[in-house]
């Protein structure tokens, strides 16, 4: 296969999970390629909306964003309404002007912890980027450079603590393994019927996140 259209078709066929929305989580360790994969999947879905959890987290609360997600995003989408959330500016260290997220048939939420316990009841499918923590974090550190070494030191400790208390991978329907060209999709610990196949596509040169 040359694109992610087969996966997109399977996701569109799922039952809605959050009001009229099929909410699809893309989870994995920081640096595992979540943002790149989510962008490609969104394109295959006809430019499906993508919520980046980096917009809901902050320096002071790396994982304490569940109330913000519920109130600003999940509850409005569950009513079939547009969600409005204030994205966090990691440079200015403050929340910015609100953005709108429409209740499309499929909405992607990507970020570390997207498949956490508090979110899973609203998900139609949980996808996990299958790359271990050490390799993911090394990729992230190389991408961001030495200027963010202190940030990464704090982040990796917070991420390890989060996944120790609230792991996502054991509940993943599909494991996404990045290949030199494209991805392999494998049944996860929580098997998803009909989702075990390989998908290949040309690399676009974007840095994996």
PDB file of C-alpha atoms in Angstrom:
ATOM      1  CA  UNK A   1       0.000   0.000   0.000  1.00  0.00           C
ATOM      2  CA  UNK A   2       1.180   3.546  -0.733  1.00  0.00           C
ATOM      3  CA  UNK A   3      -0.907   5.557   1.749  1.00  0.00           C
ATOM      4  CA  UNK A   4      -2.988   5.338   4.900  1.00  0.00           C
ATOM      5  CA  UNK A   5      -6.348   5.248   3.117  1.00  0.00           C
ATOM      6  CA  UNK A   6      -7.180   1.656   4.184  1.00  0.00           C
ATOM      7  CA  UNK A   7      -6.687   2.558   7.842  1.00  0.00           C
ATOM      8  CA  UNK A   8      -8.686   5.753   7.366  1.00  0.00           C
ATOM      9  CA  UNK A   9     -11.563   3.769   5.870  1.00  0.00           C
ATOM     10  CA  UNK A  10     -11.606   1.410   8.852  1.00  0.00           C
ATOM     11  CA  UNK A  11     -11.666   4.303  11.291  1.00  0.00           C
ATOM     12  CA  UNK A  12     -14.535   6.006   9.446  1.00  0.00           C
ATOM     13  CA  UNK A  13     -16.516   2.760   9.706  1.00  0.00           C
ATOM     14  CA  UNK A  14     -16.296   2.639  13.507  1.00  0.00           C
ATOM     15  CA  UNK A  15     -19.232   3.577  15.688  1.00  0.00           C
ATOM     16  CA  UNK A  16     -19.128   7.138  17.085  1.00  0.00           C
ATOM     17  CA  UNK A  17     -17.605   7.274  20.554  1.00  0.00           C
ATOM     18  CA  UNK A  18     -17.999  10.906  21.666  1.00  0.00           C
ATOM     19  CA  UNK A  19     -21.381  12.203  20.557  1.00  0.00           C
ATOM     20  CA  UNK A  20     -21.262  12.111  16.732  1.00  0.00           C
ATOM     21  CA  UNK A  21     -17.451  11.936  16.728  1.00  0.00           C
ATOM     22  CA  UNK A  22     -15.157   8.940  16.324  1.00  0.00           C
ATOM     23  CA  UNK A  23     -12.350  10.021  18.633  1.00  0.00           C
ATOM     24  CA  UNK A  24      -9.045   8.368  17.718  1.00  0.00           C
ATOM     25  CA  UNK A  25      -6.056   8.590  20.072  1.00  0.00           C
ATOM     26  CA  UNK A  26      -2.448   8.469  18.868  1.00  0.00           C
ATOM     27  CA  UNK A  27      -0.332   7.799  21.945  1.00  0.00           C
ATOM     28  CA  UNK A  28       3.288   6.849  22.574  1.00  0.00           C
ATOM     29  CA  UNK A  29       6.475   8.089  24.158  1.00  0.00           C
ATOM     30  CA  UNK A  30       7.732  11.595  23.448  1.00  0.00           C
ATOM     31  CA  UNK A  31       9.788  11.469  20.261  1.00  0.00           C
ATOM     32  CA  UNK A  32       8.107   8.310  18.939  1.00  0.00           C
ATOM     33  CA  UNK A  33       6.625   9.948  15.825  1.00  0.00           C
ATOM     34  CA  UNK A  34       3.066  10.683  16.993  1.00  0.00           C
ATOM     35  CA  UNK A  35       2.701  14.108  15.404  1.00  0.00           C
ATOM     36  CA  UNK A  36       4.055  13.001  12.034  1.00  0.00           C
ATOM     37  CA  UNK A  37       1.829   9.919  11.930  1.00  0.00           C
ATOM     38  CA  UNK A  38      -1.237  11.869  13.080  1.00  0.00           C
ATOM     39  CA  UNK A  39      -0.690  14.480  10.372  1.00  0.00           C
ATOM     40  CA  UNK A  40      -0.484  11.802   7.682  1.00  0.00           C
ATOM     41  CA  UNK A  41      -3.503   9.981   9.017  1.00  0.00           C
ATOM     42  CA  UNK A  42      -5.479  13.237   9.188  1.00  0.00           C
ATOM     43  CA  UNK A  43      -4.651  13.883   5.527  1.00  0.00           C
ATOM     44  CA  UNK A  44      -5.844  10.378   4.605  1.00  0.00           C
ATOM     45  CA  UNK A  45      -9.071  11.155   6.455  1.00  0.00           C
ATOM     46  CA  UNK A  46      -9.668  14.240   4.320  1.00  0.00           C
ATOM     47  CA  UNK A  47      -8.016  16.758   6.670  1.00  0.00           C
ATOM     48  CA  UNK A  48      -9.589  15.490   9.862  1.00  0.00           C
ATOM     49  CA  UNK A  49      -9.116  17.805  12.860  1.00  0.00           C
ATOM     50  CA  UNK A  50      -6.150  17.011  15.121  1.00  0.00           C
ATOM     51  CA  UNK A  51      -5.945  18.024  18.767  1.00  0.00           C
ATOM     52  CA  UNK A  52      -2.356  18.159  20.028  1.00  0.00           C
ATOM     53  CA  UNK A  53      -2.148  17.523  23.757  1.00  0.00           C
ATOM     54  CA  UNK A  54       0.908  19.777  23.893  1.00  0.00           C
ATOM     55  CA  UNK A  55      -1.662  22.584  23.544  1.00  0.00           C
ATOM     56  CA  UNK A  56      -3.423  21.525  26.751  1.00  0.00           C
ATOM     57  CA  UNK A  57      -0.377  20.692  28.872  1.00  0.00           C
ATOM     58  CA  UNK A  58       1.955  23.286  30.382  1.00  0.00           C
ATOM     59  CA  UNK A  59       5.318  23.581  32.097  1.00  0.00           C
ATOM     60  CA  UNK A  60       3.616  23.344  35.478  1.00  0.00           C
ATOM     61  CA  UNK A  61       1.228  20.531  34.586  1.00  0.00           C
ATOM     62  CA  UNK A  62       2.661  18.090  32.061  1.00  0.00           C
ATOM     63  CA  UNK A  63      -0.150  15.587  32.638  1.00  0.00           C
ATOM     64  CA  UNK A  64      -2.730  17.512  34.682  1.00  0.00           C
ATOM     65  CA  UNK A  65      -4.797  18.418  31.622  1.00  0.00           C
ATOM     66  CA  UNK A  66      -7.679  15.942  31.910  1.00  0.00           C
ATOM     67  CA  UNK A  67     -10.154  18.485  33.343  1.00  0.00           C
ATOM     68  CA  UNK A  68      -9.268  20.990  30.618  1.00  0.00           C
ATOM     69  CA  UNK A  69      -9.670  18.314  27.946  1.00  0.00           C
ATOM     70  CA  UNK A  70     -13.019  17.191  29.328  1.00  0.00           C
ATOM     71  CA  UNK A  71     -14.503  20.653  29.799  1.00  0.00           C
ATOM     72  CA  UNK A  72     -13.141  22.403  26.724  1.00  0.00           C
ATOM     73  CA  UNK A  73     -13.132  19.553  24.191  1.00  0.00           C
ATOM     74  CA  UNK A  74     -14.846  16.274  25.090  1.00  0.00           C
ATOM     75  CA  UNK A  75     -18.068  17.636  26.529  1.00  0.00           C
ATOM     76  CA  UNK A  76     -18.762  20.031  23.622  1.00  0.00           C
ATOM     77  CA  UNK A  77     -17.913  17.370  21.038  1.00  0.00           C
ATOM     78  CA  UNK A  78     -20.148  14.937  22.906  1.00  0.00           C
ATOM     79  CA  UNK A  79     -23.030  17.379  22.387  1.00  0.00           C
ATOM     80  CA  UNK A  80     -22.190  17.728  18.699  1.00  0.00           C
ATOM     81  CA  UNK A  81     -20.884  21.261  19.266  1.00  0.00           C
ATOM     82  CA  UNK A  82     -17.610  22.924  18.318  1.00  0.00           C
ATOM     83  CA  UNK A  83     -14.981  22.709  21.038  1.00  0.00           C
ATOM     84  CA  UNK A  84     -12.993  25.791  22.042  1.00  0.00           C
ATOM     85  CA  UNK A  85      -9.690  25.496  23.856  1.00  0.00           C
ATOM     86  CA  UNK A  86      -6.830  27.858  24.661  1.00  0.00           C
ATOM     87  CA  UNK A  87      -3.492  26.443  23.397  1.00  0.00           C
ATOM     88  CA  UNK A  88      -0.461  26.782  25.632  1.00  0.00           C
ATOM     89  CA  UNK A  89       2.475  28.820  24.325  1.00  0.00           C
ATOM     90  CA  UNK A  90       5.583  26.944  25.471  1.00  0.00           C
ATOM     91  CA  UNK A  91       7.822  29.941  24.751  1.00  0.00           C
ATOM     92  CA  UNK A  92       5.716  32.649  26.397  1.00  0.00           C
ATOM     93  CA  UNK A  93       4.607  30.212  29.133  1.00  0.00           C
ATOM     94  CA  UNK A  94       0.941  31.207  28.977  1.00  0.00           C
ATOM     95  CA  UNK A  95      -2.281  30.098  27.343  1.00  0.00           C
ATOM     96  CA  UNK A  96      -3.153  31.926  24.143  1.00  0.00           C
ATOM     97  CA  UNK A  97      -6.254  32.877  22.181  1.00  0.00           C
ATOM     98  CA  UNK A  98      -8.917  30.165  21.891  1.00  0.00           C
ATOM     99  CA  UNK A  99      -9.050  27.817  18.911  1.00  0.00           C
ATOM    100  CA  UNK A 100     -12.059  25.986  17.549  1.00  0.00           C
ATOM    101  CA  UNK A 101     -12.237  22.235  16.975  1.00  0.00           C
ATOM    102  CA  UNK A 102     -15.238  21.085  14.926  1.00  0.00           C
ATOM    103  CA  UNK A 103     -17.166  17.871  15.649  1.00  0.00           C
ATOM    104  CA  UNK A 104     -16.034  16.084  12.480  1.00  0.00           C
ATOM    105  CA  UNK A 105     -16.882  12.422  11.860  1.00  0.00           C
ATOM    106  CA  UNK A 106     -13.296  11.544  12.908  1.00  0.00           C
ATOM    107  CA  UNK A 107     -11.171  13.644  15.268  1.00  0.00           C
ATOM    108  CA  UNK A 108      -7.608  12.710  16.179  1.00  0.00           C
ATOM    109  CA  UNK A 109      -6.098  13.459  19.581  1.00  0.00           C
ATOM    110  CA  UNK A 110      -2.348  12.964  19.673  1.00  0.00           C
ATOM    111  CA  UNK A 111       0.116  13.239  22.476  1.00  0.00           C
ATOM    112  CA  UNK A 112       1.691  11.428  25.381  1.00  0.00           C
ATOM    113  CA  UNK A 113      -1.153  10.096  27.496  1.00  0.00           C
ATOM    114  CA  UNK A 114      -3.856  10.387  24.822  1.00  0.00           C
ATOM    115  CA  UNK A 115      -4.976   6.890  25.773  1.00  0.00           C
ATOM    116  CA  UNK A 116      -4.995   7.452  29.511  1.00  0.00           C
ATOM    117  CA  UNK A 117      -7.638   5.992  31.805  1.00  0.00           C
ATOM    118  CA  UNK A 118      -9.748   9.150  31.968  1.00  0.00           C
ATOM    119  CA  UNK A 119      -9.963   9.447  28.172  1.00  0.00           C
ATOM    120  CA  UNK A 120     -10.386   5.823  27.052  1.00  0.00           C
ATOM    121  CA  UNK A 121     -14.194   5.649  27.553  1.00  0.00           C
ATOM    122  CA  UNK A 122     -14.545   8.366  24.872  1.00  0.00           C
ATOM    123  CA  UNK A 123     -12.248   6.690  22.321  1.00  0.00           C
ATOM    124  CA  UNK A 124     -13.289   4.744  19.251  1.00  0.00           C
ATOM    125  CA  UNK A 125      -9.731   3.475  18.767  1.00  0.00           C
ATOM    126  CA  UNK A 126      -6.384   3.756  20.565  1.00  0.00           C
ATOM    127  CA  UNK A 127      -3.260   3.672  18.396  1.00  0.00           C
ATOM    128  CA  UNK A 128       0.147   3.301  20.056  1.00  0.00           C
ATOM    129  CA  UNK A 129       3.454   4.258  18.397  1.00  0.00           C
ATOM    130  CA  UNK A 130       5.556   1.153  18.935  1.00  0.00           C
ATOM    131  CA  UNK A 131       8.962   2.577  19.850  1.00  0.00           C
ATOM    132  CA  UNK A 132      10.502   2.084  23.285  1.00  0.00           C
ATOM    133  CA  UNK A 133      11.040   4.952  25.680  1.00  0.00           C
ATOM    134  CA  UNK A 134      14.848   5.154  25.469  1.00  0.00           C
ATOM    135  CA  UNK A 135      14.929   5.322  21.670  1.00  0.00           C
ATOM    136  CA  UNK A 136      11.981   7.722  21.529  1.00  0.00           C
ATOM    137  CA  UNK A 137      13.537  10.098  24.044  1.00  0.00           C
ATOM    138  CA  UNK A 138      16.892   9.997  22.261  1.00  0.00           C
ATOM    139  CA  UNK A 139      15.172  10.936  19.013  1.00  0.00           C
ATOM    140  CA  UNK A 140      13.396  13.783  20.764  1.00  0.00           C
ATOM    141  CA  UNK A 141      16.572  15.096  22.337  1.00  0.00           C
ATOM    142  CA  UNK A 142      18.377  15.028  18.962  1.00  0.00           C
ATOM    143  CA  UNK A 143      15.472  16.840  17.342  1.00  0.00           C
ATOM    144  CA  UNK A 144      15.269  19.609  19.943  1.00  0.00           C
ATOM    145  CA  UNK A 145      18.998  20.092  20.550  1.00  0.00           C
ATOM    146  CA  UNK A 146      21.043  20.851  23.667  1.00  0.00           C
ATOM    147  CA  UNK A 147      19.108  24.028  24.488  1.00  0.00           C
ATOM    148  CA  UNK A 148      16.220  21.883  25.737  1.00  0.00           C
ATOM    149  CA  UNK A 149      18.283  19.353  27.690  1.00  0.00           C
ATOM    150  CA  UNK A 150      16.949  20.567  31.042  1.00  0.00           C
ATOM    151  CA  UNK A 151      13.376  20.408  29.786  1.00  0.00           C
ATOM    152  CA  UNK A 152      13.862  16.853  28.508  1.00  0.00           C
ATOM    153  CA  UNK A 153      15.405  15.756  31.809  1.00  0.00           C
ATOM    154  CA  UNK A 154      12.281  16.887  33.622  1.00  0.00           C
ATOM    155  CA  UNK A 155       9.930  15.583  30.953  1.00  0.00           C
ATOM    156  CA  UNK A 156      11.295  12.038  30.844  1.00  0.00           C
ATOM    157  CA  UNK A 157      10.947  11.716  34.611  1.00  0.00           C
ATOM    158  CA  UNK A 158       7.359  12.989  34.457  1.00  0.00           C
ATOM    159  CA  UNK A 159       6.490  10.705  31.533  1.00  0.00           C
ATOM    160  CA  UNK A 160       7.947   7.628  33.230  1.00  0.00           C
ATOM    161  CA  UNK A 161       5.946   8.407  36.365  1.00  0.00           C
ATOM    162  CA  UNK A 162       2.762   8.917  34.342  1.00  0.00           C
ATOM    163  CA  UNK A 163       2.980   5.670  32.368  1.00  0.00           C
ATOM    164  CA  UNK A 164       3.929   3.746  35.502  1.00  0.00           C
ATOM    165  CA  UNK A 165       0.672   4.831  37.154  1.00  0.00           C
ATOM    166  CA  UNK A 166      -1.552   5.039  34.074  1.00  0.00           C
ATOM    167  CA  UNK A 167      -0.184   3.013  31.123  1.00  0.00           C
ATOM    168  CA  UNK A 168      -1.748   3.308  27.670  1.00  0.00           C
ATOM    169  CA  UNK A 169      -0.033   0.566  25.666  1.00  0.00           C
ATOM    170  CA  UNK A 170      -1.813  -2.388  27.351  1.00  0.00           C
ATOM    171  CA  UNK A 171      -5.112  -0.936  26.100  1.00  0.00           C
ATOM    172  CA  UNK A 172      -4.007  -0.130  22.546  1.00  0.00           C
ATOM    173  CA  UNK A 173      -6.117  -1.574  19.744  1.00  0.00           C
ATOM    174  CA  UNK A 174      -3.344  -1.105  17.195  1.00  0.00           C
ATOM    175  CA  UNK A 175       0.446  -0.810  17.433  1.00  0.00           C
ATOM    176  CA  UNK A 176       2.013   1.484  14.825  1.00  0.00           C
ATOM    177  CA  UNK A 177       5.605   0.662  13.957  1.00  0.00           C
ATOM    178  CA  UNK A 178       7.498   3.154  11.799  1.00  0.00           C
ATOM    179  CA  UNK A 179       9.449   1.532   8.961  1.00  0.00           C
ATOM    180  CA  UNK A 180      12.159   3.019   6.721  1.00  0.00           C
ATOM    181  CA  UNK A 181       9.256   3.736   4.355  1.00  0.00           C
ATOM    182  CA  UNK A 182       5.774   3.875   5.860  1.00  0.00           C
ATOM    183  CA  UNK A 183       4.335   1.984   8.810  1.00  0.00           C
ATOM    184  CA  UNK A 184       3.406  -1.505   9.944  1.00  0.00           C
ATOM    185  CA  UNK A 185       0.080  -1.773  11.772  1.00  0.00           C
ATOM    186  CA  UNK A 186      -0.149  -4.665  14.222  1.00  0.00           C
ATOM    187  CA  UNK A 187      -2.833  -5.898  16.572  1.00  0.00           C
ATOM    188  CA  UNK A 188      -2.341  -4.385  20.002  1.00  0.00           C
ATOM    189  CA  UNK A 189      -2.825  -5.919  23.437  1.00  0.00           C
ATOM    190  CA  UNK A 190      -6.504  -4.990  23.031  1.00  0.00           C
ATOM    191  CA  UNK A 191      -7.041  -6.638  19.596  1.00  0.00           C
ATOM    192  CA  UNK A 192      -8.926  -4.753  16.910  1.00  0.00           C
ATOM    193  CA  UNK A 193     -10.453  -7.061  14.311  1.00  0.00           C
ATOM    194  CA  UNK A 194      -9.341  -6.479  10.768  1.00  0.00           C
ATOM    195  CA  UNK A 195      -6.635  -3.927  11.619  1.00  0.00           C
ATOM    196  CA  UNK A 196      -3.555  -6.150  11.264  1.00  0.00           C
ATOM    197  CA  UNK A 197      -1.773  -5.227   8.052  1.00  0.00           C
ATOM    198  CA  UNK A 198       1.155  -3.212   6.756  1.00  0.00           C
ATOM    199  CA  UNK A 199       0.930   0.207   5.172  1.00  0.00           C
ATOM    200  CA  UNK A 200       3.732   1.885   3.261  1.00  0.00           C
ATOM    201  CA  UNK A 201       4.045   5.448   2.024  1.00  0.00           C
ATOM    202  CA  UNK A 202       6.737   7.792   0.819  1.00  0.00           C
ATOM    203  CA  UNK A 203       8.574   9.738   3.460  1.00  0.00           C
ATOM    204  CA  UNK A 204       7.756  13.459   3.460  1.00  0.00           C
ATOM    205  CA  UNK A 205      10.886  14.556   5.309  1.00  0.00           C
ATOM    206  CA  UNK A 206       9.076  15.876   8.388  1.00  0.00           C
ATOM    207  CA  UNK A 207      10.830  15.323  11.699  1.00  0.00           C
ATOM    208  CA  UNK A 208       9.127  12.544  13.687  1.00  0.00           C
ATOM    209  CA  UNK A 209       7.511  13.684  16.949  1.00  0.00           C
TER     210      UNK A 209
END
